[in-house]
PDB file of N, CA and C in Angstrom:
ATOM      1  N   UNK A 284      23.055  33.489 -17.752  1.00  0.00           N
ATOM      2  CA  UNK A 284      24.021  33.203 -16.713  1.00  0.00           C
ATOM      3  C   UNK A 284      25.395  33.780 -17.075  1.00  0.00           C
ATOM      4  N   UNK A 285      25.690  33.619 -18.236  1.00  0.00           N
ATOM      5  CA  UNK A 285      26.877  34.055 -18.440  1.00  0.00           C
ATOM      6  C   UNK A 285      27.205  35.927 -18.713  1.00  0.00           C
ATOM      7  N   UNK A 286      25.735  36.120 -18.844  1.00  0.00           N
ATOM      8  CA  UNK A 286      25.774  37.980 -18.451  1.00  0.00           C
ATOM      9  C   UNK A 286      25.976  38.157 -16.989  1.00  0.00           C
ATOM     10  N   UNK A 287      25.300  37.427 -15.859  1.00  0.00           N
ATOM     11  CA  UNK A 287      25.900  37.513 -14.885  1.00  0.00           C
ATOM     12  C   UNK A 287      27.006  37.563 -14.071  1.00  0.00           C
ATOM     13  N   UNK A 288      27.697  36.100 -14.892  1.00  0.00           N
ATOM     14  CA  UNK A 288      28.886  36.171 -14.571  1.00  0.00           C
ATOM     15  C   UNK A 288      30.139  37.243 -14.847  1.00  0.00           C
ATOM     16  N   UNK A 289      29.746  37.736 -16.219  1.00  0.00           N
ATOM     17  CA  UNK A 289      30.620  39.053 -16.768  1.00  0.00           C
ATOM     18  C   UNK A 289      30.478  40.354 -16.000  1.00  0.00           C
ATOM     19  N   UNK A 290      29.510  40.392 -15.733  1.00  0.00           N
ATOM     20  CA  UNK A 290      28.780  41.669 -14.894  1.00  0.00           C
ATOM     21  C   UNK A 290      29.374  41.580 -13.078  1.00  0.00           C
ATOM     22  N   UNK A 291      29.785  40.396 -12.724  1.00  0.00           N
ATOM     23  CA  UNK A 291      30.048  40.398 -11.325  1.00  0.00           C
ATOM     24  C   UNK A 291      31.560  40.368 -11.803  1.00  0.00           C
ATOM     25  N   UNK A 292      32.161  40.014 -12.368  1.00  0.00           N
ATOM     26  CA  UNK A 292      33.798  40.412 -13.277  1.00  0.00           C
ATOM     27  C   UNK A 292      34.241  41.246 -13.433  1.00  0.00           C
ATOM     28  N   UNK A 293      33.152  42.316 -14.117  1.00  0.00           N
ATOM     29  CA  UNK A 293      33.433  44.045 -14.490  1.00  0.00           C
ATOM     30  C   UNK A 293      33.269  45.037 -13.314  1.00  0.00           C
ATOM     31  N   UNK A 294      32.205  44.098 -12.569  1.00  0.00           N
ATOM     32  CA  UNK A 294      32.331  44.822 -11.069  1.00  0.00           C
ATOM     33  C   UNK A 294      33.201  44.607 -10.436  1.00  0.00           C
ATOM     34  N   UNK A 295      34.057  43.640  -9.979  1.00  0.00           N
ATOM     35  CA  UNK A 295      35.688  43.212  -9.299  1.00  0.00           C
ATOM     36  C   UNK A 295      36.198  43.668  -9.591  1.00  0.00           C
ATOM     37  N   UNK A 296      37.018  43.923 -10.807  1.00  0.00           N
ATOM     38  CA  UNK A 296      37.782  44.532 -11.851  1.00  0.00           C
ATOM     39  C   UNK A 296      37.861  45.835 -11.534  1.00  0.00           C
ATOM     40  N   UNK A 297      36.618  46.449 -11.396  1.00  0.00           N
ATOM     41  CA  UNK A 297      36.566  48.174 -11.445  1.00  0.00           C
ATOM     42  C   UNK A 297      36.988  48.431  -9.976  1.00  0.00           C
ATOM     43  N   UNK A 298      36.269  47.675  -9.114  1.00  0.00           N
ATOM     44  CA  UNK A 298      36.553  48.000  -7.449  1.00  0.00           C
ATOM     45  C   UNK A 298      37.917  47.946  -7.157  1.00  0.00           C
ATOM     46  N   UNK A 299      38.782  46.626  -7.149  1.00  0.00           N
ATOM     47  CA  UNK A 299      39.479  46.101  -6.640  1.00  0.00           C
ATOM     48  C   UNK A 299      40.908  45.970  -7.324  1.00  0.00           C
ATOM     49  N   UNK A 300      40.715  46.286  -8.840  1.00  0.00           N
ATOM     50  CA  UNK A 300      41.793  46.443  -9.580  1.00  0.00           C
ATOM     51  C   UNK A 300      42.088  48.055 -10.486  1.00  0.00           C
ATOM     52  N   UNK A 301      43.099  48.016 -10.466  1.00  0.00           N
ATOM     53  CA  UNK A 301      43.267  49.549 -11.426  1.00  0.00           C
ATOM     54  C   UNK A 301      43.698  49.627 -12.456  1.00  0.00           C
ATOM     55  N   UNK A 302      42.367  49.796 -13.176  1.00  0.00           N
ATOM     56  CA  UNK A 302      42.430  49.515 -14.969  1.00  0.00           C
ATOM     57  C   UNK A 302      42.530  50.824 -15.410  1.00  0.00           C
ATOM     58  N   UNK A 303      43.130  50.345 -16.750  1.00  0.00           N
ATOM     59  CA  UNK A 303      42.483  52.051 -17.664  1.00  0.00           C
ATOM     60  C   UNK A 303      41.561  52.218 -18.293  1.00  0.00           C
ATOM     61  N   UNK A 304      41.385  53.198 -18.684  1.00  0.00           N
ATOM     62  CA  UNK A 304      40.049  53.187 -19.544  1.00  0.00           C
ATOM     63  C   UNK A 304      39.636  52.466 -20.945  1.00  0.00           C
ATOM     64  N   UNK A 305      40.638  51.906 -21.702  1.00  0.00           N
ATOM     65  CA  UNK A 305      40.430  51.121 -22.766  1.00  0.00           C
ATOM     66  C   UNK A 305      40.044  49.698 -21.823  1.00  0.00           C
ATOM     67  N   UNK A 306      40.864  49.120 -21.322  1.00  0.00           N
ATOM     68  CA  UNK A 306      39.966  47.952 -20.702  1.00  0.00           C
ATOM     69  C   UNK A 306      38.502  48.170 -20.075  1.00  0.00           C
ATOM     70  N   UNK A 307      38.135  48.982 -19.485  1.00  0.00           N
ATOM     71  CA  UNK A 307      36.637  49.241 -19.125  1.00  0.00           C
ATOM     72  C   UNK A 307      36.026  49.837 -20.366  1.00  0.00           C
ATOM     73  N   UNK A 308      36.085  49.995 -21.105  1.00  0.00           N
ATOM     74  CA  UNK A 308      35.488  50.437 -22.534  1.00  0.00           C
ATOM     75  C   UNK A 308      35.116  48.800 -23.206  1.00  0.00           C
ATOM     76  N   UNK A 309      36.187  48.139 -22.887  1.00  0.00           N
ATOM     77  CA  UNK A 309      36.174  47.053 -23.374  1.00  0.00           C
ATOM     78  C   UNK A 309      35.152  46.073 -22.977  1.00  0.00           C
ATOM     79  N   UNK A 310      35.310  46.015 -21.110  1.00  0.00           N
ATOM     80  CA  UNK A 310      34.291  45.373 -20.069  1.00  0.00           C
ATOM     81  C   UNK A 310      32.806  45.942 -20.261  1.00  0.00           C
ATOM     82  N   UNK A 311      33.030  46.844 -20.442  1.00  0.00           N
ATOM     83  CA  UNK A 311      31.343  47.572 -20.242  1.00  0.00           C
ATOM     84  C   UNK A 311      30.782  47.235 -22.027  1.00  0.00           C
ATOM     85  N   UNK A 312      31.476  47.183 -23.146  1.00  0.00           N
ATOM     86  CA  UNK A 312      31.420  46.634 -24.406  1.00  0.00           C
ATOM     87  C   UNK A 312      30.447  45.287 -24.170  1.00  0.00           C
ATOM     88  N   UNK A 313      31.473  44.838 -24.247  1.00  0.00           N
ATOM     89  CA  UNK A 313      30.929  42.742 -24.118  1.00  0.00           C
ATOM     90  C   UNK A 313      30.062  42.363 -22.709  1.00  0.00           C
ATOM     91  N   UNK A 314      30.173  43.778 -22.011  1.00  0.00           N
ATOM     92  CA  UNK A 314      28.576  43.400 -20.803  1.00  0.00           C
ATOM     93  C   UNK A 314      27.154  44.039 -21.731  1.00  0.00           C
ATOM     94  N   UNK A 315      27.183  44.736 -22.150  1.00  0.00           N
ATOM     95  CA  UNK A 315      26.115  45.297 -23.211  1.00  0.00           C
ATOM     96  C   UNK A 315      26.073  44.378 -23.893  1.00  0.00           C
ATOM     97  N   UNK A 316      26.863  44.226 -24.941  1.00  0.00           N
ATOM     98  CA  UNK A 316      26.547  42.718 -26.099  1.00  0.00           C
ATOM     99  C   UNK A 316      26.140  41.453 -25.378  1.00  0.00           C
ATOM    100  N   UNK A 317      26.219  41.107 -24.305  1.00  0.00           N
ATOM    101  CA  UNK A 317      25.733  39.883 -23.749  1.00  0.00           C
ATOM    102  C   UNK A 317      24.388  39.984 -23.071  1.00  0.00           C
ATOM    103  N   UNK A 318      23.927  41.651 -22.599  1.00  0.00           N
ATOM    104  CA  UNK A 318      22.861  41.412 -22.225  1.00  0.00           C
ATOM    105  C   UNK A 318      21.716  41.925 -23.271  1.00  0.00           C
ATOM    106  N   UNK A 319      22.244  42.775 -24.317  1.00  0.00           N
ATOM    107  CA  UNK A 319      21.134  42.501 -25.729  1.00  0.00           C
ATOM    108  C   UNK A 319      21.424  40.907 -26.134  1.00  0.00           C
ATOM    109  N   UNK A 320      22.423  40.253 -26.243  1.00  0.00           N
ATOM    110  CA  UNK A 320      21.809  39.067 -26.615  1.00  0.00           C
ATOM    111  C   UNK A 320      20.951  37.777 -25.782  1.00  0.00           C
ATOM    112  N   UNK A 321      20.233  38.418 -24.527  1.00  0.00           N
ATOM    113  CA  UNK A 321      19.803  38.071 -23.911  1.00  0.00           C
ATOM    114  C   UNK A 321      18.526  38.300 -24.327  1.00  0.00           C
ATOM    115  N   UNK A 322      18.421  39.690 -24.479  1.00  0.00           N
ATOM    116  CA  UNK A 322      17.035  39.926 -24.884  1.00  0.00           C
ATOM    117  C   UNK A 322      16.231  40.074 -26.075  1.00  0.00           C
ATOM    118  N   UNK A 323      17.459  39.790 -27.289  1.00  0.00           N
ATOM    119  CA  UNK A 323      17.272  39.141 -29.102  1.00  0.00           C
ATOM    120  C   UNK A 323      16.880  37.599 -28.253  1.00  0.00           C
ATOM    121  N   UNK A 324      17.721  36.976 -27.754  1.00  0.00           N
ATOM    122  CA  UNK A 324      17.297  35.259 -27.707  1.00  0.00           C
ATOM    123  C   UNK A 324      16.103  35.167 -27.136  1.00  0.00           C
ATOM    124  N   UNK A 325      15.445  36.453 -26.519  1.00  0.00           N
ATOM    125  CA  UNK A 325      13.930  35.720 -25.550  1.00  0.00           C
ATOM    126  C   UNK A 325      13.052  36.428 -27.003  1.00  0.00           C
ATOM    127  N   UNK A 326      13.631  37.350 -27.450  1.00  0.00           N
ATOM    128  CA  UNK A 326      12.537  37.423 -28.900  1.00  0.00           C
ATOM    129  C   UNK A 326      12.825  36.693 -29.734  1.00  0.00           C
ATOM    130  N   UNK A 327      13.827  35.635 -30.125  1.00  0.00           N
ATOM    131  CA  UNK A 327      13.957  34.536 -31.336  1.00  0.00           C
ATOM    132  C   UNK A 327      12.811  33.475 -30.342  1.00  0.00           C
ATOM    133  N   UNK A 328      12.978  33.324 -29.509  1.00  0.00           N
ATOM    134  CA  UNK A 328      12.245  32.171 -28.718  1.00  0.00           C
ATOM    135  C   UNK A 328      10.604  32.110 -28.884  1.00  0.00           C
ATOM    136  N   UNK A 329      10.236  33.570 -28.535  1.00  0.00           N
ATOM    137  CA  UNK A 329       8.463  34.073 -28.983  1.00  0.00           C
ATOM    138  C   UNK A 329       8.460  33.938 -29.972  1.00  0.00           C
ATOM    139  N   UNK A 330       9.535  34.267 -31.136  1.00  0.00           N
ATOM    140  CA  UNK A 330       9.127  34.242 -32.548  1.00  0.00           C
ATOM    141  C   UNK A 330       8.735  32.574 -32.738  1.00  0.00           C
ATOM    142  N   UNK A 331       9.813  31.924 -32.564  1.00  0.00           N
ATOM    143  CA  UNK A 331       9.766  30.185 -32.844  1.00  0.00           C
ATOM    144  C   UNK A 331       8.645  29.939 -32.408  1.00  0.00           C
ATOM    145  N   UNK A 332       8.297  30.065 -31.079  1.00  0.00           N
ATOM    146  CA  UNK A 332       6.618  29.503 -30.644  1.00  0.00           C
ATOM    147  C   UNK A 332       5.557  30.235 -31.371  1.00  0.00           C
ATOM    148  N   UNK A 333       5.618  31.373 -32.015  1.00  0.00           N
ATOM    149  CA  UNK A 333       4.746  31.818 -32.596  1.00  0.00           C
ATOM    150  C   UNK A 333       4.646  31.268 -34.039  1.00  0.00           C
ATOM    151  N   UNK A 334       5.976  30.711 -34.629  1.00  0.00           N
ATOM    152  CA  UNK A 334       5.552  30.012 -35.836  1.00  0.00           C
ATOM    153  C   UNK A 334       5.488  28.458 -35.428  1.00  0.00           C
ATOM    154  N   UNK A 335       5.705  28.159 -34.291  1.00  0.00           N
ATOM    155  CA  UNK A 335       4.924  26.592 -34.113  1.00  0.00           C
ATOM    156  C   UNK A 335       3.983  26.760 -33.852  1.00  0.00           C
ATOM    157  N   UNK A 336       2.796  28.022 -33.230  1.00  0.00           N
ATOM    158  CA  UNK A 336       1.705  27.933 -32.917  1.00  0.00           C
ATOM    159  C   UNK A 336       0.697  28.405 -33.895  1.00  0.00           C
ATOM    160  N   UNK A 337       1.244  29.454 -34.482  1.00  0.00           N
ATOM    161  CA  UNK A 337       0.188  30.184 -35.264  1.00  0.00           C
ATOM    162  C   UNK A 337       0.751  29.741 -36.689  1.00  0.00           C
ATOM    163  N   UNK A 338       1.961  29.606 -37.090  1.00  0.00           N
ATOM    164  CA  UNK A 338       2.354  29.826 -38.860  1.00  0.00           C
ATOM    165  C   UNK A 338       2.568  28.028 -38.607  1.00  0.00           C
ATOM    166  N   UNK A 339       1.814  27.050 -38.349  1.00  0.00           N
ATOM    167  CA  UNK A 339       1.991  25.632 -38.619  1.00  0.00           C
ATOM    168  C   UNK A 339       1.247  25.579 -40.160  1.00  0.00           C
ATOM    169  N   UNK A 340       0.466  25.729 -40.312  1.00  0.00           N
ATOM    170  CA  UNK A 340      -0.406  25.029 -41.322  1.00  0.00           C
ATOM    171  C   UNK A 340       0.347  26.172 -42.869  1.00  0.00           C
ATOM    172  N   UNK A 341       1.489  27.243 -42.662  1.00  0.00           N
ATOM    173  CA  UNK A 341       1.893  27.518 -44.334  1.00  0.00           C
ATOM    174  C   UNK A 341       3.539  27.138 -44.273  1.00  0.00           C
ATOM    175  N   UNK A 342       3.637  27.356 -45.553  1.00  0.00           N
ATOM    176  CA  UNK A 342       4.789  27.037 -46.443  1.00  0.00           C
ATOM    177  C   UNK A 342       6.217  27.999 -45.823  1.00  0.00           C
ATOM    178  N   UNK A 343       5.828  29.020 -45.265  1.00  0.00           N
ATOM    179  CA  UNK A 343       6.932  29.660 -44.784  1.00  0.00           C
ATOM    180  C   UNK A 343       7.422  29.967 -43.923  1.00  0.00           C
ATOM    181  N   UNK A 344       8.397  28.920 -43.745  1.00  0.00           N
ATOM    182  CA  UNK A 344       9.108  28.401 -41.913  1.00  0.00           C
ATOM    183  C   UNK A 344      10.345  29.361 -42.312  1.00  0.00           C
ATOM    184  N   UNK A 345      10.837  29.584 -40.978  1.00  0.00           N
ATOM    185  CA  UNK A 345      11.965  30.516 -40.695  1.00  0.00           C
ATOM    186  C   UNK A 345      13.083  29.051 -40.496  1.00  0.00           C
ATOM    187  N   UNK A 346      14.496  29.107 -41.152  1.00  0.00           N
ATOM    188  CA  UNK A 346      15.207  28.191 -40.940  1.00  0.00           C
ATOM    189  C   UNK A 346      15.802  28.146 -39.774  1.00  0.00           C
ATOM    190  N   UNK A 347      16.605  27.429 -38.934  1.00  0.00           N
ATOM    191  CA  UNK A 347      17.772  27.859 -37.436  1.00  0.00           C
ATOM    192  C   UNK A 347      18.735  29.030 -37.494  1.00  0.00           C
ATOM    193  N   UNK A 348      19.008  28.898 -39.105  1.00  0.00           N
ATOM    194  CA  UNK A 348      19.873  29.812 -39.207  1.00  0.00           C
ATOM    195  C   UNK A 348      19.468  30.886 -38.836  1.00  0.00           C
ATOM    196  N   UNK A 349      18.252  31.639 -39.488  1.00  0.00           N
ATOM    197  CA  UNK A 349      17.729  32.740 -39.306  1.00  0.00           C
ATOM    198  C   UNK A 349      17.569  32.914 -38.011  1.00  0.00           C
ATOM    199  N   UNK A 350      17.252  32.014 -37.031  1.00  0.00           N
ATOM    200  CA  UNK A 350      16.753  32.091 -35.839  1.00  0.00           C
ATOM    201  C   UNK A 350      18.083  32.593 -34.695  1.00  0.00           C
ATOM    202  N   UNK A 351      19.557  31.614 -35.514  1.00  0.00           N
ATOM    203  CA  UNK A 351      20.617  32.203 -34.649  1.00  0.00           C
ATOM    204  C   UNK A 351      21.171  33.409 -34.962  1.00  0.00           C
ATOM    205  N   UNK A 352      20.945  33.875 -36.019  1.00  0.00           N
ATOM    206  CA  UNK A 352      21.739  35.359 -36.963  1.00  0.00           C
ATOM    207  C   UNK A 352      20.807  36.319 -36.261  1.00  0.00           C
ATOM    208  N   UNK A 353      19.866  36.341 -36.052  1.00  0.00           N
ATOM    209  CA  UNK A 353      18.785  37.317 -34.949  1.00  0.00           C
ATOM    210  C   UNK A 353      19.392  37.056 -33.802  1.00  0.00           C
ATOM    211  N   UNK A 354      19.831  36.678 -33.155  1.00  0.00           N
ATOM    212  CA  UNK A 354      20.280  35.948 -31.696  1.00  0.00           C
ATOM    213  C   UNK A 354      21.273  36.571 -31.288  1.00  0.00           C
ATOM    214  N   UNK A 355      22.169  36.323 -32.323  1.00  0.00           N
ATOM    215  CA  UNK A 355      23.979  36.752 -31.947  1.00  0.00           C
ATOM    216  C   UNK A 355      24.316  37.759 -32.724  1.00  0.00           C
ATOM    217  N   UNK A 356      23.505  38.625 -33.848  1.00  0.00           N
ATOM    218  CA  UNK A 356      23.626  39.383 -34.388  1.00  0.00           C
ATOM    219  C   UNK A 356      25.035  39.275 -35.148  1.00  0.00           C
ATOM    220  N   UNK A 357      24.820  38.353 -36.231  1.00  0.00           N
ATOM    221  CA  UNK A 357      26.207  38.051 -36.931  1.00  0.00           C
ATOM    222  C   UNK A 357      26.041  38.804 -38.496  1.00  0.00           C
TER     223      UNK A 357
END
């Protein structure tokens, strides 16, 4: 939701206001980073169900941490 919302922002912005090019470098920046982290969080999500479904019964669980550092790419 919140890629959406940035994305209907960067579209106003570009139409209706007159930016320069470092601010749209900027907008089109953090619309990319929000919609790869859209699509890291739906692969942390398969990963998690795949170690609640298949990796239950061993010793080597992935912690949250790991799960958010894949996510947000920190």
């Amino acid at each position: 939701m919140l890629t959406d919302l940035f994305w209907i922002l960067t579209l106003t912005l570009q139409i209706f206001a007159d930016i320069n090019l470092a601010t749209c470098v900027f907008l089109i920046t953090f619309l990319n980073y929000f919609i790869l982290t859209n699509f890291f969080w739906m692969f942390v999500e398969g990963l998690y169900l795949y170690m609640l479904v298949v990796q239950t019964f061993t010793g080597e669980n992935i912690t949250l941490r790991v799960y958010a550092t894949i996510g947000w790419g920190k």
